[in-house]
Coordinates of C-alpha atoms in Angstrom, one line a residue:
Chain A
X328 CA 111.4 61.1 163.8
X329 CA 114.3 60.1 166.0
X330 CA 116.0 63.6 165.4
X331 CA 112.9 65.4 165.7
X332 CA 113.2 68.1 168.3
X333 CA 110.3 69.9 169.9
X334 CA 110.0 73.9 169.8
X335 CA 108.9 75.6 172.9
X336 CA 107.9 79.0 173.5
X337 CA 108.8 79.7 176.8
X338 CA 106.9 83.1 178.2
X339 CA 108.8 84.1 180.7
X340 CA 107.7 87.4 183.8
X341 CA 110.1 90.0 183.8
X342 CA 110.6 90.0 187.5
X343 CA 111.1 86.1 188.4
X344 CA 111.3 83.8 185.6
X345 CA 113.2 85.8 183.2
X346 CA 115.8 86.3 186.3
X347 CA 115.4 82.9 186.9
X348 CA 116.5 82.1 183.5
X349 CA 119.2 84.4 183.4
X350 CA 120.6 82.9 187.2
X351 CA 120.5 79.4 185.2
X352 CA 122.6 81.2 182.5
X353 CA 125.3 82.7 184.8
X354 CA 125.5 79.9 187.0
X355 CA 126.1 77.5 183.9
X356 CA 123.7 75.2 184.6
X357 CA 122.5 73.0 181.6
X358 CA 119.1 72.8 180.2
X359 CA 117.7 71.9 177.0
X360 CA 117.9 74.8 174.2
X361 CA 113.9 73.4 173.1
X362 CA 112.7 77.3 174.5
X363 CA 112.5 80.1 172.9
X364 CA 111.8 83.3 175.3
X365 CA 109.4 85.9 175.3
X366 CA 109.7 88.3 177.7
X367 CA 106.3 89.6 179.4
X368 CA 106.2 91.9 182.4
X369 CA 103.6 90.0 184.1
X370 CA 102.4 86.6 183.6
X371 CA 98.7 88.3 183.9
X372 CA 99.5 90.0 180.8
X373 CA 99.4 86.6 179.3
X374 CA 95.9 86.5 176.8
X375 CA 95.0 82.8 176.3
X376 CA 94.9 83.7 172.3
X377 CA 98.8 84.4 172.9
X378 CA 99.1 80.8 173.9
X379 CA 96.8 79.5 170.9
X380 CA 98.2 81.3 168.5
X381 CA 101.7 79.9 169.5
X382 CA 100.0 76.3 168.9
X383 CA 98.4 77.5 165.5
X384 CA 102.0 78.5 164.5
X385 CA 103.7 75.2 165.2
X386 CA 104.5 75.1 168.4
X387 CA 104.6 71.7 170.2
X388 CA 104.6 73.3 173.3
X389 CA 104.2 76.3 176.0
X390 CA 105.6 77.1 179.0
X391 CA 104.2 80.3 181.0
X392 CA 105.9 81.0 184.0
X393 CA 105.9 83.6 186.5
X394 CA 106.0 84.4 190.7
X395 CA 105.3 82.5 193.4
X396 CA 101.8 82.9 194.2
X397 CA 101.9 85.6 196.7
X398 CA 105.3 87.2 195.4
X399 CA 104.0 89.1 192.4
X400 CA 105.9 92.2 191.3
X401 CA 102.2 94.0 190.4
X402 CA 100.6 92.1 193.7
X403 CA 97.8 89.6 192.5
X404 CA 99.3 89.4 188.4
X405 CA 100.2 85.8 188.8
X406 CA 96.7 84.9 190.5
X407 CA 94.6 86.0 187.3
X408 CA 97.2 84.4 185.2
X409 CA 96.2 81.1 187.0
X410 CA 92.7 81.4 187.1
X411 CA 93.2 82.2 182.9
X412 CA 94.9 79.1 182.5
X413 CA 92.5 77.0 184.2
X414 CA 90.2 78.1 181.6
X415 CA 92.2 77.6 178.6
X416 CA 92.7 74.0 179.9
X417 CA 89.2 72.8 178.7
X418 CA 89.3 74.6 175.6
X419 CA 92.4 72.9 175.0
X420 CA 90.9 69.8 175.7
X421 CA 87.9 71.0 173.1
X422 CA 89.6 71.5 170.4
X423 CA 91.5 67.6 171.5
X424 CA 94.8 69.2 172.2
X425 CA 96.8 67.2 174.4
X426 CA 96.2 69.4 177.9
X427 CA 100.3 68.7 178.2
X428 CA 101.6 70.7 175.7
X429 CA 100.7 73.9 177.8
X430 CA 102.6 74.0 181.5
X431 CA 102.6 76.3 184.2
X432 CA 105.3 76.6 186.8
X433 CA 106.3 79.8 189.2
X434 CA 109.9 80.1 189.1
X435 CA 111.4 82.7 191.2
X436 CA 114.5 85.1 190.5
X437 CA 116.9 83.2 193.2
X438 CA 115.3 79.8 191.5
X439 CA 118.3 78.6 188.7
X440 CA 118.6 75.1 189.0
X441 CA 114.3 75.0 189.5
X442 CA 114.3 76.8 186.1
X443 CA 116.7 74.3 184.7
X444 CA 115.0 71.6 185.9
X445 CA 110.9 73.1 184.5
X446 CA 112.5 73.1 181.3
X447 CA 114.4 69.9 181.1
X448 CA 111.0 68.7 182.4
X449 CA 108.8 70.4 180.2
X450 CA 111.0 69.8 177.1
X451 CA 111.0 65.8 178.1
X452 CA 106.9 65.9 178.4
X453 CA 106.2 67.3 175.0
X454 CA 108.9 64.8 173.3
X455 CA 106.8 62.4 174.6
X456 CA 103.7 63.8 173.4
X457 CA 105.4 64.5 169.7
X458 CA 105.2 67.0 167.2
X459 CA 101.8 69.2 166.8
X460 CA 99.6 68.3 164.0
X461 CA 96.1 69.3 165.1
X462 CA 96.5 72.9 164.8
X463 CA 98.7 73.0 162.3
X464 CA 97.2 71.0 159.7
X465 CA 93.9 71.3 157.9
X466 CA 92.3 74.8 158.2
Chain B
X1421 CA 56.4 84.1 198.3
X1422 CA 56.3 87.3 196.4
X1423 CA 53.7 89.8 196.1
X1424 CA 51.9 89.2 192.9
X1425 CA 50.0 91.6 190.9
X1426 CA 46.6 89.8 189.8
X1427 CA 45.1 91.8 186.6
X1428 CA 42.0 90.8 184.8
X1429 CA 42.5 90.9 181.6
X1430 CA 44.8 88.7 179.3
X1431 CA 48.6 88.4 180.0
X1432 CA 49.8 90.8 177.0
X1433 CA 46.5 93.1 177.5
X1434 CA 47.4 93.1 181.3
X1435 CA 51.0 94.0 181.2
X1436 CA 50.0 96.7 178.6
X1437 CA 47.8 98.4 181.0
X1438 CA 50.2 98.1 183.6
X1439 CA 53.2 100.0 181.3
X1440 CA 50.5 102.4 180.5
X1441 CA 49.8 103.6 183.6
X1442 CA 53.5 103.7 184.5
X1443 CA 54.0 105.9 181.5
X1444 CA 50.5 107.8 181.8
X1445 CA 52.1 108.6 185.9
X1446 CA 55.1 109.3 184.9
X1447 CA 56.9 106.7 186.9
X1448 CA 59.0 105.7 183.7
X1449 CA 60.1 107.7 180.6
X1450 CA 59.0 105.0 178.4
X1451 CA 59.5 100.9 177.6
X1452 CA 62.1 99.2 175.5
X1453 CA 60.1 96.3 174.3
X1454 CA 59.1 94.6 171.3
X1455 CA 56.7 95.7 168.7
X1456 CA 54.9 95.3 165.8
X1457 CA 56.5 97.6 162.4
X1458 CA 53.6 96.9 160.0
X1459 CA 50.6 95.2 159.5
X1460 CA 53.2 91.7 158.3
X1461 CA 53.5 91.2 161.6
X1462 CA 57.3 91.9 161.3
X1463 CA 58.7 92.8 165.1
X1464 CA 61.7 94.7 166.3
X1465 CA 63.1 96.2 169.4
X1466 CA 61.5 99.5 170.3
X1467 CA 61.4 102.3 172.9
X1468 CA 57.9 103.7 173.5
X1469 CA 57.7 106.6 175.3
X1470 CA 53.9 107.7 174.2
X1471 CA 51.3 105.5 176.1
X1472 CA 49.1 105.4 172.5
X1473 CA 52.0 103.1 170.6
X1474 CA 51.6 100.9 173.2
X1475 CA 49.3 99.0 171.4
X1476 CA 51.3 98.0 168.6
X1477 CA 53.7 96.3 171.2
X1478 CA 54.0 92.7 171.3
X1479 CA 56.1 92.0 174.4
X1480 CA 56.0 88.2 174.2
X1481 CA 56.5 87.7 170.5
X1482 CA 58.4 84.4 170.0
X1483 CA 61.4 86.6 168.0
X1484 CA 64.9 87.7 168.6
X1485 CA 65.8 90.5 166.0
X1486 CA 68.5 91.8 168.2
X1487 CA 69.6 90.5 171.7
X1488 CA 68.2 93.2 173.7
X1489 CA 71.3 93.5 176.3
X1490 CA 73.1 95.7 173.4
X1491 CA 70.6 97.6 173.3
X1492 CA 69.6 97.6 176.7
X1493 CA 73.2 98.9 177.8
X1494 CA 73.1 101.7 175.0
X1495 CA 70.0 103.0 176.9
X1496 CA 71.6 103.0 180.0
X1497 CA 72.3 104.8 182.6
X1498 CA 69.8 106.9 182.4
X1499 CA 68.6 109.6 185.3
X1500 CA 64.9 108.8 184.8
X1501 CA 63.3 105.0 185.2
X1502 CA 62.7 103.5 182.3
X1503 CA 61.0 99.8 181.8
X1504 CA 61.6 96.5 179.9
X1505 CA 60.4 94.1 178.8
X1506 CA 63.1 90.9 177.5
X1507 CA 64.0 87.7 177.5
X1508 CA 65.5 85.8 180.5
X1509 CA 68.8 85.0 178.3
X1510 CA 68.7 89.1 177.1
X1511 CA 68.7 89.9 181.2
X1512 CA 71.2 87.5 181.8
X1513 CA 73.0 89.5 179.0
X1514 CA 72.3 92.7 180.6
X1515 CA 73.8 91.5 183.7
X1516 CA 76.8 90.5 182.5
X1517 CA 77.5 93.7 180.0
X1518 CA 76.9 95.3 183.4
X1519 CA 79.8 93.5 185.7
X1520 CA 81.6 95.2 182.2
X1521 CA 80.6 98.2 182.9
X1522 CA 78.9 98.5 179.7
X1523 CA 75.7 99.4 181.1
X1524 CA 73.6 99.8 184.4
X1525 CA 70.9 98.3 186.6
X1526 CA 69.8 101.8 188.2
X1527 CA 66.8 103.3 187.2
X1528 CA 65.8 100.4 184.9
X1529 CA 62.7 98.2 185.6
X1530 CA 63.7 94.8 184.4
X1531 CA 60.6 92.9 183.3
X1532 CA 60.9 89.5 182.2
X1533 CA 59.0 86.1 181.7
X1534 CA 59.2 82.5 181.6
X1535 CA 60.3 82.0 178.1
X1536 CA 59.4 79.4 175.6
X1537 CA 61.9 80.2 173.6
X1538 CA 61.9 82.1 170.2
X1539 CA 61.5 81.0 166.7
X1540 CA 64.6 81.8 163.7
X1541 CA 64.2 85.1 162.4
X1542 CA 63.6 83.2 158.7
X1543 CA 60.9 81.2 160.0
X1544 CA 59.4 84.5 162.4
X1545 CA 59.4 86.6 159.5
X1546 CA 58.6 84.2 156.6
X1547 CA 55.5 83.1 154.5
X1548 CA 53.0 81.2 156.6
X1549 CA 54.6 82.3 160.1
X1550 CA 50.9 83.2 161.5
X1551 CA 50.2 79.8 162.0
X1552 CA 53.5 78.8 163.5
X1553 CA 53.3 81.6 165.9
X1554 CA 49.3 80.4 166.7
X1555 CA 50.6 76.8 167.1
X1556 CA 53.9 78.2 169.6
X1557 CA 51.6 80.2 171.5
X1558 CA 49.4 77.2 172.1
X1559 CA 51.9 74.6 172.9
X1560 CA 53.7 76.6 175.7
X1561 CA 51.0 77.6 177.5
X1562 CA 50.4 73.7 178.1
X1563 CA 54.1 74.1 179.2
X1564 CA 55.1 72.0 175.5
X1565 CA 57.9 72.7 173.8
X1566 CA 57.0 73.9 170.4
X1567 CA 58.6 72.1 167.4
X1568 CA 59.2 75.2 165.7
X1569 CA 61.6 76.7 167.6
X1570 CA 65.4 76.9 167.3
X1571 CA 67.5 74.6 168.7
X1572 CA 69.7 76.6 171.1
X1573 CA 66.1 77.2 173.1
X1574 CA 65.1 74.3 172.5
X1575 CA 68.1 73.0 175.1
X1576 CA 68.1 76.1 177.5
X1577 CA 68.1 75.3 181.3
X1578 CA 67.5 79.1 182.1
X1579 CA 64.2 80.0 180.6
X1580 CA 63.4 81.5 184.4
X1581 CA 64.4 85.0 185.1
X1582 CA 67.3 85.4 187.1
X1583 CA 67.5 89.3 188.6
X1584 CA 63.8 90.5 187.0
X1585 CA 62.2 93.1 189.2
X1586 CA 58.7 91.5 187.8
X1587 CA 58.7 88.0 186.5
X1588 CA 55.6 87.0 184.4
X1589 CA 54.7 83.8 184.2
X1590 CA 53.9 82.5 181.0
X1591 CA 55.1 78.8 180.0
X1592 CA 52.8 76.9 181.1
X1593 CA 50.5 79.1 181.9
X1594 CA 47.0 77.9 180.6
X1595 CA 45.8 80.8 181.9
X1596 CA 47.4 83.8 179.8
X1597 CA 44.5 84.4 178.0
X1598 CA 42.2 85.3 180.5
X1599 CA 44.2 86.6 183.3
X1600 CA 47.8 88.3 184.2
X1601 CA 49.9 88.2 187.3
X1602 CA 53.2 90.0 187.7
X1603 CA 55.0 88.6 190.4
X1604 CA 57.1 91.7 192.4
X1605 CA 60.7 90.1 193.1
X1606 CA 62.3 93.7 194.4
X1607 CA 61.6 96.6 196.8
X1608 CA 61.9 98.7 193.4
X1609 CA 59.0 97.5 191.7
X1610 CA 56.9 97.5 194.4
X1611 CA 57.6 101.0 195.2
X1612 CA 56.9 102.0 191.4
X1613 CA 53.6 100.0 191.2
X1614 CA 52.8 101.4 194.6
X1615 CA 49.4 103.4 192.7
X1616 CA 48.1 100.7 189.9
X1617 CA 44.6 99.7 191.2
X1618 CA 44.8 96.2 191.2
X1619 CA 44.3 93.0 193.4
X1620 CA 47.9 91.8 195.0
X1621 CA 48.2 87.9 196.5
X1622 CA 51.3 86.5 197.7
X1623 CA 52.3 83.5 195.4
X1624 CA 55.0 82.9 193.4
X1625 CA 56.1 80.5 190.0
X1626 CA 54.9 77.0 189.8
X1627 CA 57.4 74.5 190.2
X1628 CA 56.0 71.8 189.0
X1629 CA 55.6 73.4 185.8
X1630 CA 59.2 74.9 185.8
X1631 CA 60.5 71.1 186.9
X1632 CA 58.4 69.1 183.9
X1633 CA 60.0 71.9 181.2
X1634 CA 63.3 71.5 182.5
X1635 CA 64.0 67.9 182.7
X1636 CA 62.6 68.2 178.6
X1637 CA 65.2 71.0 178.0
X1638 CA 67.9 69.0 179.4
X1639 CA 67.2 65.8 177.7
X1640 CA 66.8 68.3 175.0
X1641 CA 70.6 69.4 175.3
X1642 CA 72.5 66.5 175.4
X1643 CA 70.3 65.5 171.9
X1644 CA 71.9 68.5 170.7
X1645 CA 75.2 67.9 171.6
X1646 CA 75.6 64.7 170.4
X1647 CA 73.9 65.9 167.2
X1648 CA 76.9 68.2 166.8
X1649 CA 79.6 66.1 167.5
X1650 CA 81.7 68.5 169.1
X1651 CA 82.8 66.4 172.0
X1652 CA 84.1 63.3 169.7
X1653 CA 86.7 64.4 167.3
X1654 CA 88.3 67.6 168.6
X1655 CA 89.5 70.2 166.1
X1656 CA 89.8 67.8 163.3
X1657 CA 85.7 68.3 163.5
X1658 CA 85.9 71.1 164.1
X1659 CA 87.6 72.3 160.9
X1660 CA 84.6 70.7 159.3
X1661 CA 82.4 72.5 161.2
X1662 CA 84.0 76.0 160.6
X1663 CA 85.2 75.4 156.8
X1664 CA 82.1 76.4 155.7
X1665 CA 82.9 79.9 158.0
X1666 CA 82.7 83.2 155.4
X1667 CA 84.5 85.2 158.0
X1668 CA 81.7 87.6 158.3
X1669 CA 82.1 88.2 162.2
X1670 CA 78.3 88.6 162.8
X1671 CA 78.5 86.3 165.8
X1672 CA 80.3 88.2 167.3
X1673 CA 78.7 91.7 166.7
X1674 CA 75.3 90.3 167.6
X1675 CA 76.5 88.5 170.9
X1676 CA 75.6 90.8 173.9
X1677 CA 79.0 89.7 175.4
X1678 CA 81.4 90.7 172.8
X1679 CA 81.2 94.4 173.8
X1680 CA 85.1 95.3 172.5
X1681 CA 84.9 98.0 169.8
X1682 CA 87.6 96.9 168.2
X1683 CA 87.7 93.5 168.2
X1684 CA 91.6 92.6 167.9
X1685 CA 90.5 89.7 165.1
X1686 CA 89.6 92.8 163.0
X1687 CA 92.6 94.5 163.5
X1688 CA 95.6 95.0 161.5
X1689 CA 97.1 91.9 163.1
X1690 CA 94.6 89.5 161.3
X1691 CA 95.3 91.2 157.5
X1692 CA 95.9 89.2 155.0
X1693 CA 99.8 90.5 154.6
X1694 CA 102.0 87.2 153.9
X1695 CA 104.8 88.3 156.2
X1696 CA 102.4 88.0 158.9
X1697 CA 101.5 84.2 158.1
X1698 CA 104.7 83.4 157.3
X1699 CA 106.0 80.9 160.0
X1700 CA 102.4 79.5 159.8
X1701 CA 103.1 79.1 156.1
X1702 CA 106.5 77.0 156.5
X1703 CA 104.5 74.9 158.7
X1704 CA 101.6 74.0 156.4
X1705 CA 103.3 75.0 152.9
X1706 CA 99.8 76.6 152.5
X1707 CA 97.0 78.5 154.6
X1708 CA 93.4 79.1 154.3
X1709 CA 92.0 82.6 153.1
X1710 CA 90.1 84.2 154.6
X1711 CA 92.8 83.0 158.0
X1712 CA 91.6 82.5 161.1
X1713 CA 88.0 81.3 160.4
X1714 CA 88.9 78.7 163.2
X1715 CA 91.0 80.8 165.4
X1716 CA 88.5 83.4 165.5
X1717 CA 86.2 81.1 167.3
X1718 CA 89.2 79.4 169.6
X1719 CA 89.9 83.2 170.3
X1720 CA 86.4 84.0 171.5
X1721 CA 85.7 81.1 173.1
X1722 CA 89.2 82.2 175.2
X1723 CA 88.0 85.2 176.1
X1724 CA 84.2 85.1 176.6
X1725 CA 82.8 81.4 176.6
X1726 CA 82.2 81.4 180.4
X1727 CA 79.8 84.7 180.0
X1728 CA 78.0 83.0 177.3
X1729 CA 74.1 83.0 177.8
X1730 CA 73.3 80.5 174.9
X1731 CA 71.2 82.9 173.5
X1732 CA 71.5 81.1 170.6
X1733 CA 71.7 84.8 168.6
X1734 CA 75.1 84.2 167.2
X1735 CA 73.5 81.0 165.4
X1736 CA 70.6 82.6 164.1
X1737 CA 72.8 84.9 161.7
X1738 CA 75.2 82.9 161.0
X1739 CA 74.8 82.8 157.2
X1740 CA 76.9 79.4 157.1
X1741 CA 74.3 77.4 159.4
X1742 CA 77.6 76.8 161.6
X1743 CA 76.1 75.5 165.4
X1744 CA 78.0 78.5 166.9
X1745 CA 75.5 78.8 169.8
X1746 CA 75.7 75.0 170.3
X1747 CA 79.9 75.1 170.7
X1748 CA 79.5 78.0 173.0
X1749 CA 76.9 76.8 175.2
X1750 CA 79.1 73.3 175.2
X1751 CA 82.4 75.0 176.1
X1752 CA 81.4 77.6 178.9
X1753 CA 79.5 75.4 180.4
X1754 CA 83.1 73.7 181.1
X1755 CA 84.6 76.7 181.4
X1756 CA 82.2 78.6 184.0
X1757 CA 81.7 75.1 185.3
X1758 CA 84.9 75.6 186.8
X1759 CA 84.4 78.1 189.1
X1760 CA 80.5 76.9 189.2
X1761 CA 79.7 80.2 187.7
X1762 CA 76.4 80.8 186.1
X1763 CA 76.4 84.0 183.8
X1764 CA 74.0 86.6 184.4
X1765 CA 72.5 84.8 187.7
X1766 CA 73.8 87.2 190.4
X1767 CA 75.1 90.9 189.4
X1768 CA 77.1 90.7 192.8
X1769 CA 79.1 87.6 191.5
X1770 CA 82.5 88.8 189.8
X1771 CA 83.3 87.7 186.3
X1772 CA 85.4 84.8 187.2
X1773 CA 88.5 86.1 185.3
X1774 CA 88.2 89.0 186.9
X1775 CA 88.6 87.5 190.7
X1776 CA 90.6 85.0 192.2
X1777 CA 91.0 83.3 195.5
X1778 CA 94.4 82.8 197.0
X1779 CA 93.7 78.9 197.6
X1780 CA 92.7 77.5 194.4
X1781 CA 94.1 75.3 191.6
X1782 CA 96.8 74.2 193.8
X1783 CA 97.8 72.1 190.9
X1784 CA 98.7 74.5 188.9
X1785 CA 102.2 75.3 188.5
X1786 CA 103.6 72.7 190.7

């Protein structure tokens, strides 16, 4: 168990977080290599069934991330993706997923070390939580 | 305090003569409504459009075949007015395949009644259903709840009309038999009932009534939900609740909210290709065919469990017996509860997924 790592799947906007991420890559700051990146162009294109499928396929965890409220490339993208997510939360908790393994942050394109420090911080949560087994066993 | 319509003559008999002389005027093109097939008794949906077939409609027959809202929003728009006649949880339906612009409110008269709720289609259809349907007609109008209905009505809060341009009052009603009163709720059906002959009042739905059935249907609800179990054990329950799923996807074709055409859980994406499954499979080391059967339901709940109006439809067909309605109802009530929506109660209120306010869920994303 002790070498266990978790897997993340780290979905990422094309206009702040992904440039965010990349800023943390240039400027060689260190974070823990847990994610694994999908880029979206919005974080409004999220569909919750993206981030439930991600958990069906053995992920321990997901991390959406996007603009500042207010700073969305497309506008208001990053508004709907919130008010989506604050559905998914009770589902989550429906199905007795711990609400955890899903996180949220806005990460902006000048924001490096912030995305450095989400992931180290996301990455640290879910190794607390464990490894998924509810939606990966059974069914 | 609404104007009421006061006709003397039973509630069905009354609301009869009142569609006939909308048709026989030519206010409306015609009436979706329920109605007698054959001499069985058997009911579906129907759209009469000749004032003689009136009299083998059966407006308030205790019976669901479809949920009308499908078909409701196939009819619609339409350039001339046309009536119907449905359940409060079909018009709350409507409402929402409306905000989806699957549909529209113009030129339709929305008719509706204070429902007892509806029998399975089995039982409806089945041998001995004519004493059944004698005994449900007898207990609501003493405002009971009949024994014989299904269980989703059994625990609905929202067996008042919410946006019905008439509202008849019939649970509860003792009554129904002898007299008929359609209360007017909108400028629209007072204009179009401006010629009936009739005498009109000012009164409007008894509460006390409405307040005895609902504090039943409540205590009603949270017997059902702890009959399911769905709160308790999380997914582990249930994946026994879905095992017994055949994959069919006939909740989902009968559920007034699922409007998609092409559902994406019938796509290509969900086939049963291995290459497809395969990071699931080095997971599990093996996977459940038909796939999904749990998914599916985590994917609709995602996408549509705050519009759901516990119709209950979706657990009617279920060939499985699976408490599909019951999830639903359970989930979007904590879902919609969320942004204190109520579907189907206001066509002006925005689907809440569709909206959002600048100052909310601070929390989020922190």
């Amino acid at each position: 168990m002790s070498d266990w790592q978790p897997k993340i799947l780290a979905i990422l906007c094309n206009w702040c977080s992904y440039a965010g991420a990349d800023l943390a890559g240039v400027s060689r700051l260190q974070y823990p290599p847990n994610i694994r990146v999908v880029r979206i162009p919005c974080s409004g294109r999220v569909d919750p069934l993206f981030i439930m499928k991600a958990f069906q396929t053995g992920y321990d965890g997901v991390l959406v991330s996007g603009c500042h409220p207010g700073d969305c490339h497309y506008l208001s993208g990053n508004y709907f993706a919130r008010r989506k997510f604050a559905v998914i939360k009770p589902l989550m908790e429906f199905i007795g997923l711990e609400p955890d393994r899903l996180q949220f942050s806005w990460v902006s394109a000048g924001e490096g070390e912030r995305f450095s420090e989400v992931v180290t911080k996301v990455t640290k949560d879910i190794q607390k939580i464990g490894p998924i087994t509810k939606m990966v066993k059974g069914v | 305090m609404n104007k009421v319509i006061k006709i003397e003559n039973g509630t069905k008999q009354g609301v009869l003569n009142f569609l006939e002389h909308l048709i026989t005027t030519d206010k409306i093109s015609g009436v979706l409504t329920l109605r007698k097939i054959n001499e069985k008794g058997i009911c579906d949906y129907g759209f009469i459009s000749d004032a003689k077939e009136l009299k083998f409609a059966d407006p308030f027959a205790p019976v669901m075949p479809i949920n009308a809202a499908q078909t409701l929003s196939s009819l619609t728009p339409t350039t001339k007015p046309i009536a119907a006649i449905i359940k409060p949880c079909e018009l709350r339906g409507f409402v929402e395949r409306v905000k989806r612009v699957q549909g529209s409110m113009k030129n339709v008269l929305l008719i509706s009644y204070t429902c007892g709720g509806v029998l399975p289609l089995n039982t409806f259809q089945g041998d001995g259903s004519e004493k059944i349907i004698a005994d449900y007609y007898n207990a609501i109008s003493k405002g009971e709840t009949p024994g014989s209905i299904r269980p989703t009505c059994k625990a609905c809060e929202y067996f008042v009309p919410m946006m019905a341009d008439i509202t008849i009052p019939l649970l509860g009603n003792s009554e129904s038999e002898s007299e008929c009163s359609l209360i007017m709720n909108s400028e629209f059906a007072i204009q179009i009932s401006k010629e009936f002959q009739c005498e009109i009042i000012t009164s409007e739905l008894d509460s006390k009534i409405i307040d005895k059935v609902l504090a039943v249907r409540i205590s009603e609800k949270e017997k059902l939900y702890n009959k399911t179990k769905v709160t308790k054990d999380g997914l582990d329950e249930l994946v026994n609740i879905f095992g017994k799923c055949v994959g069919c996807h006939g909740c989902s074709r009968v559920c007034p909210i699922c409007y998609c055409v092409m559902c994406d859980f019938e796509s290509h994406n969900f086939d049963y290709n291995i290459e497809i499954f395969e990071t699931e499979l080095e997971q599990k080391g093996a996977l459940r065919l038909p796939p999904d059967t749990v998914f599916f339901q985590i994917g609709r709940l995602a996408h549509m469990s705050f519009s759901c109006v516990g119709c209950g439809q979706c657990e009617d067909v279920c060939p499985a017996n699976i408490p599909v309605a019951t999830i639903f109802k359970k989930v979007g009530e904590a879902t919609a509860g969320l942004f204190d929506y109520i579907p189907g109660k206001d066509l002006e209120e925005a689907i809440p997924v569709m909206i959002f306010k600048e100052e909310e869920f601070e929390e989020i994303g922190k």
